[in-house]
CSV table of C-alpha atoms and ligand atoms in Angstrom, one decimal:
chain,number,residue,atom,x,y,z
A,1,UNK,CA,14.7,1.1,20.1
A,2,UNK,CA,13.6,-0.2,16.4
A,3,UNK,CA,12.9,3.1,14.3
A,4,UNK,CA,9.7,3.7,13.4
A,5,UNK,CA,8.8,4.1,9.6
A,6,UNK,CA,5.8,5.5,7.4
A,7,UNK,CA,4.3,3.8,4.5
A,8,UNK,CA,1.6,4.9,2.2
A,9,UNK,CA,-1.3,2.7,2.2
A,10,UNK,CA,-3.6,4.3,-0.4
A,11,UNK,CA,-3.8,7.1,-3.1
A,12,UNK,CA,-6.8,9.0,-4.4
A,13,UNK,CA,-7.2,11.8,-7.1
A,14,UNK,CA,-9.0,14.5,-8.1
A,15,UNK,CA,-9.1,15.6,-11.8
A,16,UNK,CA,-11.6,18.2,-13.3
A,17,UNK,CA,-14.1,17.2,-16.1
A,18,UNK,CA,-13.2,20.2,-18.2
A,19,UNK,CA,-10.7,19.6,-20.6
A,20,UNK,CA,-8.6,22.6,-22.0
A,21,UNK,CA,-6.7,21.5,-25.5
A,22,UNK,CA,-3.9,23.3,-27.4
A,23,UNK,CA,-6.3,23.6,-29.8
A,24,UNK,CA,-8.4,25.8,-27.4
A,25,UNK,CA,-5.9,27.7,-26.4
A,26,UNK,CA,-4.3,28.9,-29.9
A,27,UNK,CA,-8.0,30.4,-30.0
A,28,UNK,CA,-6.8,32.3,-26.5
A,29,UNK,CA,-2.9,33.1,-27.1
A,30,UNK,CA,-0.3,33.4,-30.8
A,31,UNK,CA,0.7,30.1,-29.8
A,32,UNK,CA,-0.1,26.3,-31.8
A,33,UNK,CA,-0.5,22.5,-31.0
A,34,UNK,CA,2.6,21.6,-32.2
A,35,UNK,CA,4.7,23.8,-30.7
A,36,UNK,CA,3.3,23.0,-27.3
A,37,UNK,CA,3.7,19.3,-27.7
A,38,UNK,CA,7.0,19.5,-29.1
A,39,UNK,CA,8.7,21.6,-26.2
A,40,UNK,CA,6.6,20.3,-23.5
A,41,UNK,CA,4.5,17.8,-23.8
A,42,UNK,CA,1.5,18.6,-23.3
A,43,UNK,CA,-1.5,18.0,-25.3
A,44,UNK,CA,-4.5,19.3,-22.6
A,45,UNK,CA,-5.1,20.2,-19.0
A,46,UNK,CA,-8.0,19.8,-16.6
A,47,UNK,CA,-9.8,23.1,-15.6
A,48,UNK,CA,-12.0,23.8,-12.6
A,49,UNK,CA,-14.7,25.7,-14.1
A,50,UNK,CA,-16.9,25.7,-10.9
A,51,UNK,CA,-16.1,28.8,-9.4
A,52,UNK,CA,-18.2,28.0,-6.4
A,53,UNK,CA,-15.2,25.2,-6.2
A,54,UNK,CA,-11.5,25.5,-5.8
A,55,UNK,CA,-8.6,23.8,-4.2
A,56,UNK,CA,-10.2,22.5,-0.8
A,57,UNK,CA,-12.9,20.7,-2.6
A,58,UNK,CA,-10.6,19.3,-5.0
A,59,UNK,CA,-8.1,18.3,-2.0
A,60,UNK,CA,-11.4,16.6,-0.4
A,61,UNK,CA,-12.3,15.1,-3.3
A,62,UNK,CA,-8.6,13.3,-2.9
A,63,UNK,CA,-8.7,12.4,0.6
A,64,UNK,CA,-12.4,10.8,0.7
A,65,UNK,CA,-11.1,8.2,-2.5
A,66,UNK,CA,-7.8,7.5,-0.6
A,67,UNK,CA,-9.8,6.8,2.5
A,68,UNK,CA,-12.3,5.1,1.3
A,69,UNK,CA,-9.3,2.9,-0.6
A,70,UNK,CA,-7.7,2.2,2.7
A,71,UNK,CA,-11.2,2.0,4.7
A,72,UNK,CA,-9.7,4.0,7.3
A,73,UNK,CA,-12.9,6.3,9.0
A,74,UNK,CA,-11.5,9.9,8.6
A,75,UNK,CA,-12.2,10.1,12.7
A,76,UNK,CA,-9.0,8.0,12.6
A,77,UNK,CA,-6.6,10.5,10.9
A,78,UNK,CA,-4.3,12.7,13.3
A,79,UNK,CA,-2.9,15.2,10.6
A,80,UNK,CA,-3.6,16.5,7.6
A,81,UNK,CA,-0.8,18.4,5.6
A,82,UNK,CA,-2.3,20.2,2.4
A,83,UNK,CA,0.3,21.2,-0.3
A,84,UNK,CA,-0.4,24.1,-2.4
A,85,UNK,CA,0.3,27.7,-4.1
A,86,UNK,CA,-3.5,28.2,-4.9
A,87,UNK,CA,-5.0,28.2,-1.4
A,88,UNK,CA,-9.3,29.0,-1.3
A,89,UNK,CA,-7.6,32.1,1.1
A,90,UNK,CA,-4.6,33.2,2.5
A,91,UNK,CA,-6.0,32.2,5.5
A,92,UNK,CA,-7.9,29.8,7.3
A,93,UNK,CA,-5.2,27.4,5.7
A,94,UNK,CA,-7.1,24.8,3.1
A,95,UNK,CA,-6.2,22.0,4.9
A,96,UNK,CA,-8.7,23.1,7.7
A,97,UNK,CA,-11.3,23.6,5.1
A,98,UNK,CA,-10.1,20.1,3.7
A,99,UNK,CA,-10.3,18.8,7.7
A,100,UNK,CA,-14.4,19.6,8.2
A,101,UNK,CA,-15.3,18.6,4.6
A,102,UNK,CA,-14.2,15.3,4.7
A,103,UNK,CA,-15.2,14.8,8.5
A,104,UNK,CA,-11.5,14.7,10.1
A,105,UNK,CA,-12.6,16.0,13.8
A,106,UNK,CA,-9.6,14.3,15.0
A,107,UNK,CA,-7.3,15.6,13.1
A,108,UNK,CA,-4.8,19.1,13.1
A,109,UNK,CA,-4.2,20.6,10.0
A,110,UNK,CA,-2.2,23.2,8.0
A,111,UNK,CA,-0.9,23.9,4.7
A,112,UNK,CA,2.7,23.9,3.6
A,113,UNK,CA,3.9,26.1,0.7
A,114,UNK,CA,6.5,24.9,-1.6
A,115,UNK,CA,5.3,25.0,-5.1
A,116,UNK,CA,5.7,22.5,-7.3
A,117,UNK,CA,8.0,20.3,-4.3
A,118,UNK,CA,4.9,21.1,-2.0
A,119,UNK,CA,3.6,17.6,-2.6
A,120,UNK,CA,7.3,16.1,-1.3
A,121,UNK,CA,8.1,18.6,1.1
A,122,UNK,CA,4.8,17.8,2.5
A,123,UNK,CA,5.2,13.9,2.5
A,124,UNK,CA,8.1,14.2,4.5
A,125,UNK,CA,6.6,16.5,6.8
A,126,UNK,CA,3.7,13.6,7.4
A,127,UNK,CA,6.2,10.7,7.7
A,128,UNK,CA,8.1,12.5,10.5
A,129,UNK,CA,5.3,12.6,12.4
A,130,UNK,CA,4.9,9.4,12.1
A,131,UNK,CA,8.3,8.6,13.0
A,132,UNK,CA,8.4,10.4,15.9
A,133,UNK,CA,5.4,8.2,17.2
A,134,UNK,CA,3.1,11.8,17.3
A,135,UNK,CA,0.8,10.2,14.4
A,136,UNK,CA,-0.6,7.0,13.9
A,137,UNK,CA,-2.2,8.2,10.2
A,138,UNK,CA,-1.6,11.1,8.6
A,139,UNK,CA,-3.4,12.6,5.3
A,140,UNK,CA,-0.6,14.2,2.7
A,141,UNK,CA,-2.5,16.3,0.3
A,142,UNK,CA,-1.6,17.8,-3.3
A,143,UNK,CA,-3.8,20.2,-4.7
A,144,UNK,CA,-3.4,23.5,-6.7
A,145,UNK,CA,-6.2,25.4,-8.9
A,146,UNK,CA,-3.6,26.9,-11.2
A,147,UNK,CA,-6.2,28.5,-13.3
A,148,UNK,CA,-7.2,30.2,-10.7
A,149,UNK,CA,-3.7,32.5,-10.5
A,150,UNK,CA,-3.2,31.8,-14.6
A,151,UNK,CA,-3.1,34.9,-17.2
A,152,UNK,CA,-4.7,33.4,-20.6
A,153,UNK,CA,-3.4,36.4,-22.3
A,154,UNK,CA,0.3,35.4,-21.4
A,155,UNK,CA,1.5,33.0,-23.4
A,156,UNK,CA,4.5,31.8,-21.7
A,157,UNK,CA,2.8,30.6,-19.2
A,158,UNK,CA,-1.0,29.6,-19.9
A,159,UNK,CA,0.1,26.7,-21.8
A,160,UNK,CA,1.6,24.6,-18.8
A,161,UNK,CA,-0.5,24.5,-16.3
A,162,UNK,CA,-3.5,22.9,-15.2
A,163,UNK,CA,-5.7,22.1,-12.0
A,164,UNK,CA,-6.0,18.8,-10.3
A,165,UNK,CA,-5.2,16.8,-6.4
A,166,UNK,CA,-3.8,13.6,-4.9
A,167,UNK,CA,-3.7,12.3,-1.8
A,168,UNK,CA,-1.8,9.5,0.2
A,169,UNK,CA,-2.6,8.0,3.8
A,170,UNK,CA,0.3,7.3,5.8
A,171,UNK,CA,0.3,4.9,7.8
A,172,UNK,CA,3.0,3.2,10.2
A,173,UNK,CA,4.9,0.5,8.1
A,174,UNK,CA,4.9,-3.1,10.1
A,175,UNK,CA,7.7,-4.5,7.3
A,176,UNK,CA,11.2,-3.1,5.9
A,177,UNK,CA,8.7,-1.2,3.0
A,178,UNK,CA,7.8,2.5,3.3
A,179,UNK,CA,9.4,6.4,2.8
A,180,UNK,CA,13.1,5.4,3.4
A,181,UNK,CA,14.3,8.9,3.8
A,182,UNK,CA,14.4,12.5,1.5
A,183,UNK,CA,16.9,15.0,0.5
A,184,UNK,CA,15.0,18.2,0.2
A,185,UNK,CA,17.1,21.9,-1.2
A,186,UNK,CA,16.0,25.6,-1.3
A,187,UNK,CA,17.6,28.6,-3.0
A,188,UNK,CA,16.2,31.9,-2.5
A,189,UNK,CA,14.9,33.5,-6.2
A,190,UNK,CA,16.0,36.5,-5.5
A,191,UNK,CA,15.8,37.5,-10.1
A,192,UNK,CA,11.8,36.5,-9.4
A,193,UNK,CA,12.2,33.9,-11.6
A,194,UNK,CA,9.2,32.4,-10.7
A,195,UNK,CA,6.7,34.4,-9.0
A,196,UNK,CA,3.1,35.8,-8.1
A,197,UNK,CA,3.8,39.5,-7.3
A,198,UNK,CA,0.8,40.7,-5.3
A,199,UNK,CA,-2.2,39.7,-3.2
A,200,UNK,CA,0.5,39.1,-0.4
A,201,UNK,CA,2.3,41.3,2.5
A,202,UNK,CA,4.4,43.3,0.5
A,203,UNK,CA,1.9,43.7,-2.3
A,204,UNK,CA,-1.6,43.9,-0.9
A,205,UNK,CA,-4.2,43.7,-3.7
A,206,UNK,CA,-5.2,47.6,-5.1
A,207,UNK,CA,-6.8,48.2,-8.2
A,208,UNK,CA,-3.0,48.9,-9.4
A,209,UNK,CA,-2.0,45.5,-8.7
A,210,UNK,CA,-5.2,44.3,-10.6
A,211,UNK,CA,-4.3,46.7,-13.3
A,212,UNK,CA,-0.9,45.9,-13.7
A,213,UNK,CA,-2.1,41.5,-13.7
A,214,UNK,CA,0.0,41.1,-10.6
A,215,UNK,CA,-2.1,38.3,-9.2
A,216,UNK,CA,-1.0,36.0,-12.2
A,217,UNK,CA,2.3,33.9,-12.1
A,218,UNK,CA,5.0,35.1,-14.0
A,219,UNK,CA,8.5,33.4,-15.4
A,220,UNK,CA,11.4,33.5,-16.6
A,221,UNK,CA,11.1,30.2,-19.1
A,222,UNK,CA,14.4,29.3,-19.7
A,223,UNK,CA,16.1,30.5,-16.2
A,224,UNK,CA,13.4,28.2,-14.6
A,225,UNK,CA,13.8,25.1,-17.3
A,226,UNK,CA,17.5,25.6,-16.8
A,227,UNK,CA,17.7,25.4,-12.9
A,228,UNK,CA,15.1,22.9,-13.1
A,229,UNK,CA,16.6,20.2,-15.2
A,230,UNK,CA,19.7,20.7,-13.5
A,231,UNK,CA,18.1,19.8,-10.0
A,232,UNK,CA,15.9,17.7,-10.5
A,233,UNK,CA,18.7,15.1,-12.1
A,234,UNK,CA,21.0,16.4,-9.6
A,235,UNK,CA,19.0,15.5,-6.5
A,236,UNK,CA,17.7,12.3,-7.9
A,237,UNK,CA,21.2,11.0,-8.5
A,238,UNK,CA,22.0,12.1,-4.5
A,239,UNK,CA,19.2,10.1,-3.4
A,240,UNK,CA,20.6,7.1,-5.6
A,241,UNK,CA,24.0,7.5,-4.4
A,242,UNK,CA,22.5,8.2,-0.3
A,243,UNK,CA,20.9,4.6,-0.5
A,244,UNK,CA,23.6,2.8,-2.7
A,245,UNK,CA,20.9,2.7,-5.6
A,246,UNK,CA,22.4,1.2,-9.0
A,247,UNK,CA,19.8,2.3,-12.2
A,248,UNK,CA,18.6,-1.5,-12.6
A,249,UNK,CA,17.4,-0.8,-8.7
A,250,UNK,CA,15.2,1.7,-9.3
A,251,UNK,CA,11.7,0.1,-10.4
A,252,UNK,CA,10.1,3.4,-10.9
A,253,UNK,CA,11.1,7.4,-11.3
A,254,UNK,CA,8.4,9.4,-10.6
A,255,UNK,CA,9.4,12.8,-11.6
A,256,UNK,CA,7.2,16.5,-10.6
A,257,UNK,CA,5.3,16.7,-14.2
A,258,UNK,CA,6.9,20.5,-15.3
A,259,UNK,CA,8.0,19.8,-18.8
A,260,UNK,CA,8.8,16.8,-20.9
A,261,UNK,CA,12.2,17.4,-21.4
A,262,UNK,CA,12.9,18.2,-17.6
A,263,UNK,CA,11.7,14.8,-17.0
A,264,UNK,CA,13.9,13.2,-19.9
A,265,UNK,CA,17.0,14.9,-18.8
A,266,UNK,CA,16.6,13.7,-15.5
A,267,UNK,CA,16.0,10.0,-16.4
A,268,UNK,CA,18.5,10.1,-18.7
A,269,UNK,CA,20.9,11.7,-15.9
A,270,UNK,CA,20.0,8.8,-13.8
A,271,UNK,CA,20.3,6.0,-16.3
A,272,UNK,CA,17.0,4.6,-15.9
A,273,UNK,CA,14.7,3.7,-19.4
A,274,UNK,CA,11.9,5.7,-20.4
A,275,UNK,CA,9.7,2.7,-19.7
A,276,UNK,CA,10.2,3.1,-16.3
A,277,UNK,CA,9.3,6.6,-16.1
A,278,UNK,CA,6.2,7.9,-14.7
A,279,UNK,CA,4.8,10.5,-17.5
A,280,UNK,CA,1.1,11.5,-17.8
A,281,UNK,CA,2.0,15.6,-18.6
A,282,UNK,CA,0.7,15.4,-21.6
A,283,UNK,CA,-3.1,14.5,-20.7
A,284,UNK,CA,-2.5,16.8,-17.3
A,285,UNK,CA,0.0,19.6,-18.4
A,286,UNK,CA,1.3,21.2,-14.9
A,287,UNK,CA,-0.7,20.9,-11.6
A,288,UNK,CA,2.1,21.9,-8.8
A,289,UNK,CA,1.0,20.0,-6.0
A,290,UNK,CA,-0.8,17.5,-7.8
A,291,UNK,CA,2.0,16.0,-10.4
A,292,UNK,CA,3.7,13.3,-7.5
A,293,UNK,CA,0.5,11.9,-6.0
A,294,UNK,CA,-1.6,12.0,-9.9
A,295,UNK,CA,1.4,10.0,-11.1
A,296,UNK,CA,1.0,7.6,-7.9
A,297,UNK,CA,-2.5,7.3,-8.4
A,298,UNK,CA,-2.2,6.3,-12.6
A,299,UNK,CA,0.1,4.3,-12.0
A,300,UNK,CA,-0.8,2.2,-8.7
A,301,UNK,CA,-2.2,-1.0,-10.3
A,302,UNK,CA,1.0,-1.6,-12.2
A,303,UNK,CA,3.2,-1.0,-8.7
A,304,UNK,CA,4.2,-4.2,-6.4
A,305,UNK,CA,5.2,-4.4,-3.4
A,306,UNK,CA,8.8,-3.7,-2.7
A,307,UNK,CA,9.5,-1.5,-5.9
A,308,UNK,CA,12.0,1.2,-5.4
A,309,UNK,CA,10.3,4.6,-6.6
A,310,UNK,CA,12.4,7.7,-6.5
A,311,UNK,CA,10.3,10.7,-6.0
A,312,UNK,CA,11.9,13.8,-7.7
A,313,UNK,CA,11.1,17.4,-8.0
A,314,UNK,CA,11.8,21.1,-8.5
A,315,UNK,CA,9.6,24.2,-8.5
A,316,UNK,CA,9.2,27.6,-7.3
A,317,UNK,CA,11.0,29.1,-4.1
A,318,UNK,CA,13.3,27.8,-5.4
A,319,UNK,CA,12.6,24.5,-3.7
A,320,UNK,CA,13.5,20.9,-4.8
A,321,UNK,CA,14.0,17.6,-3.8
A,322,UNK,CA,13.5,13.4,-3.6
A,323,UNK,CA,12.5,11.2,-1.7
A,324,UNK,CA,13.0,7.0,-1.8
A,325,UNK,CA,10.4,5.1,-1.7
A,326,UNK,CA,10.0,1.2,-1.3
A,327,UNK,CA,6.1,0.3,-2.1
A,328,UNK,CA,4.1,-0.8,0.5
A,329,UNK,CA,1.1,-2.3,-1.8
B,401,COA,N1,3.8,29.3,-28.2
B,401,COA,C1,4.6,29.6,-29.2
B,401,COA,N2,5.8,30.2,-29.0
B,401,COA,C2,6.1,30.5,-27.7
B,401,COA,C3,5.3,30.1,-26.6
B,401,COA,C4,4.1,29.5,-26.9
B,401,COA,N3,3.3,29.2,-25.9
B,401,COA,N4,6.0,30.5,-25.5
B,401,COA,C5,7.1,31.1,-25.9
B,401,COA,N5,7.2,31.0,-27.2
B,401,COA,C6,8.4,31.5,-28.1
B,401,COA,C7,9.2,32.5,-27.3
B,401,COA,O1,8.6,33.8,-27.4
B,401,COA,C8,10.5,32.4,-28.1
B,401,COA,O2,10.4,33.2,-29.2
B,401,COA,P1,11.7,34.1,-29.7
B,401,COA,O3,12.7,33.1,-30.0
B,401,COA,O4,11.1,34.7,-31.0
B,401,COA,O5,11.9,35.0,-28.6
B,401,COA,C9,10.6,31.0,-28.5
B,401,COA,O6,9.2,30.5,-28.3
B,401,COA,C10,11.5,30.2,-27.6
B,401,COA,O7,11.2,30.5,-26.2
B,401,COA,P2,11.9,29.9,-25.0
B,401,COA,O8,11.4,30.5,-23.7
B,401,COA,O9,13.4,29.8,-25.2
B,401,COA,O10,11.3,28.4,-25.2
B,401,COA,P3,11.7,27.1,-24.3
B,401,COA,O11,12.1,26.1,-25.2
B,401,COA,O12,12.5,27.5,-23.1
B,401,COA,O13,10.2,26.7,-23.8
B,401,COA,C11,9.0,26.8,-21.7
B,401,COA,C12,9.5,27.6,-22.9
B,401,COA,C13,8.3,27.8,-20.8
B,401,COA,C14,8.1,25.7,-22.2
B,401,COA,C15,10.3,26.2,-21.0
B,401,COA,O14,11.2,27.2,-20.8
B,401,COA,C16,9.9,25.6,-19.7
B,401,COA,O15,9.3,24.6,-19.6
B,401,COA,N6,10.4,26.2,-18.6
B,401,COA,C17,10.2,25.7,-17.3
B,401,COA,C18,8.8,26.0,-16.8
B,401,COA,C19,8.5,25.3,-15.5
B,401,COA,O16,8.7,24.2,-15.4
B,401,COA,N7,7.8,26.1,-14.6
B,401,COA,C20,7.3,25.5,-13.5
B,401,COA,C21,8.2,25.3,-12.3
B,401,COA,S1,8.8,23.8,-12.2
């Protein structure tokens, strides 16, 4: 029995008009330009300043350009698998908002949490599905509205971030192109390295909680930059070594946008040159879900068919992971 395999067969985005500089934000927090740029790359983010709008309308946004791209009716797609930490609720699940907005009556949906590796975790949800023969097209979504859980008194961690979505179709491949296969991790962060303390289970919102800004993210900045850059370059040399992959084979890394120097280290790690590297962090800053599919999306007219792209990232949880891809476009 030949095994079946998913491709992706289109990419759209989502991206904000508003753009929030460094120069803004030394008007916010004691922080500068220059420090920002220098230790992490970023020079603005887009914000979401609708606040009749959030992460299912950006995630729609997405979808309707990547079908649209692939001219596949939305009646058509059998899942759709929304990635994100900044859900419009903690439940109905966005990715059923997502489903009626953009006209998927066909399709089941839910949303998968794994931070930053959400967008990953998620594509290899969708391509199993696909394997397995229970989908015939399946709609992977990244979308976070990190300003939405941001604290712009807190400088360690306003700077980073910013809001945005992509979105892939996958579709079954008919050629040896397509998501080859994943390696995904998770380590429990049991310091709270990385977290949003309240407005869950354990934490129901109060007006302590809203007192004490426990609905923002906090971090640990250099515990997370340290286990980052260490798994991100470890993962993506696994995946190399899983499918025999020299650095002159890869065509493309396309690394979770956290931190410019994450991103170097791991490239350096794996050998490949920076021209070859995927980078648009500094125009972006952070957007979680978003980084993977953004990055596809930038840079899809200068991708051919048959390039090897290794997909790597790390993020909250802690959760990371890569995935090989050979371009189907
Ligand atoms: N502007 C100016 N100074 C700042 C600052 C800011 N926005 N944020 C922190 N600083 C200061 C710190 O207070 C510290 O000062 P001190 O030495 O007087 O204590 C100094 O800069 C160095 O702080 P440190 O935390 O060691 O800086 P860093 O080089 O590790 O960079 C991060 C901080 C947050 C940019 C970096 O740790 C990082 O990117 N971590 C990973 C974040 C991440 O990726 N999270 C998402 C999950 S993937």
């Amino acid at each position: 029995m030949s095994i079946k395999r998913a491709k992706i067969s289109a990419v759209g985005h989502y991206l904000p008009e508003y753009r929030l500089t460094n120069f803004e934000l030394e008007k916010m927090v004691d922080t500068n330009d220059e420090w920002i740029r220098t230790r992490t790359g970023i020079s603005e983010r887009r914000i979401l300043k609708d606040p009749d709008k959030a992460t299912a309308f950006m995630g729609a946004e997405a979808a309707k350009e990547a079908l649209e791209e692939a001219s596949v009716d939305p009646l058509e797609i059998d899942l759709v698998v929304l990635a994100t930490v900044t859900p419009d609720y903690l439940f109905p699940a966005t990715a059923c908002l997502v489903q009626e907005m953009i006209g998927a009556k066909n399709a089941f949906a839910f949303d998968l949490s794994a931070a930053c590796s959400g967008f990953l975790y998620a594509l290899s949800t969708g391509a199993s599905f696909i394997e397995a023969g229970n989908a015939k097209k399946v709609l992977v979504i990244g979308a976070d509205k990190m300003s939405s859980i941001l604290d712009y008194t807190d400088r360690n961690t306003c700077i980073l971030f910013g809001d945005g979505a992509g979105a892939v179709i996958l579709e079954e491949s008919d050629d040896d192109t397509g998501i080859i296969n994943s390696i995904h991790h998770t380590e429990g962060d049991t310091n709270c390295s990385l977290y949003q303390h309240a407005g869950g289970s354990l934490n129901p919102a109060t007006a302590e909680t809203v007192a004490a800004r426990q609905h923002y993210i906090t971090q640990d900045g250099r515990a997370v930059f340290k286990k980052a850059t260490m798994g991100m370059a470890d993962v993506s040399l696994e995946i190399m070594k899983k499918n025999n992959l020299t650095a002159d084979d890869v065509d493309w890394l396309v690394p979770h946008q956290a931190n410019l120097r994450i991103i170097e280290a791991t490239a350096n790690r794996m050998g490949v040159t920076s021209d070859k590297v995927m980078i648009n962090i500094n125009k972006y800053g952070n957007t979680t879900a978003g980084t993977i599919p953004l990055c596809l999306y930038d840079w899809k007219n200068k991708l051919n068919k048959g390039d090897n792209l290794v997909l790597a990232a790390f993020g909250g949880g802690f959760t990371w992971g890569a995935t090989y891809v050979k371009w189907s476009m």
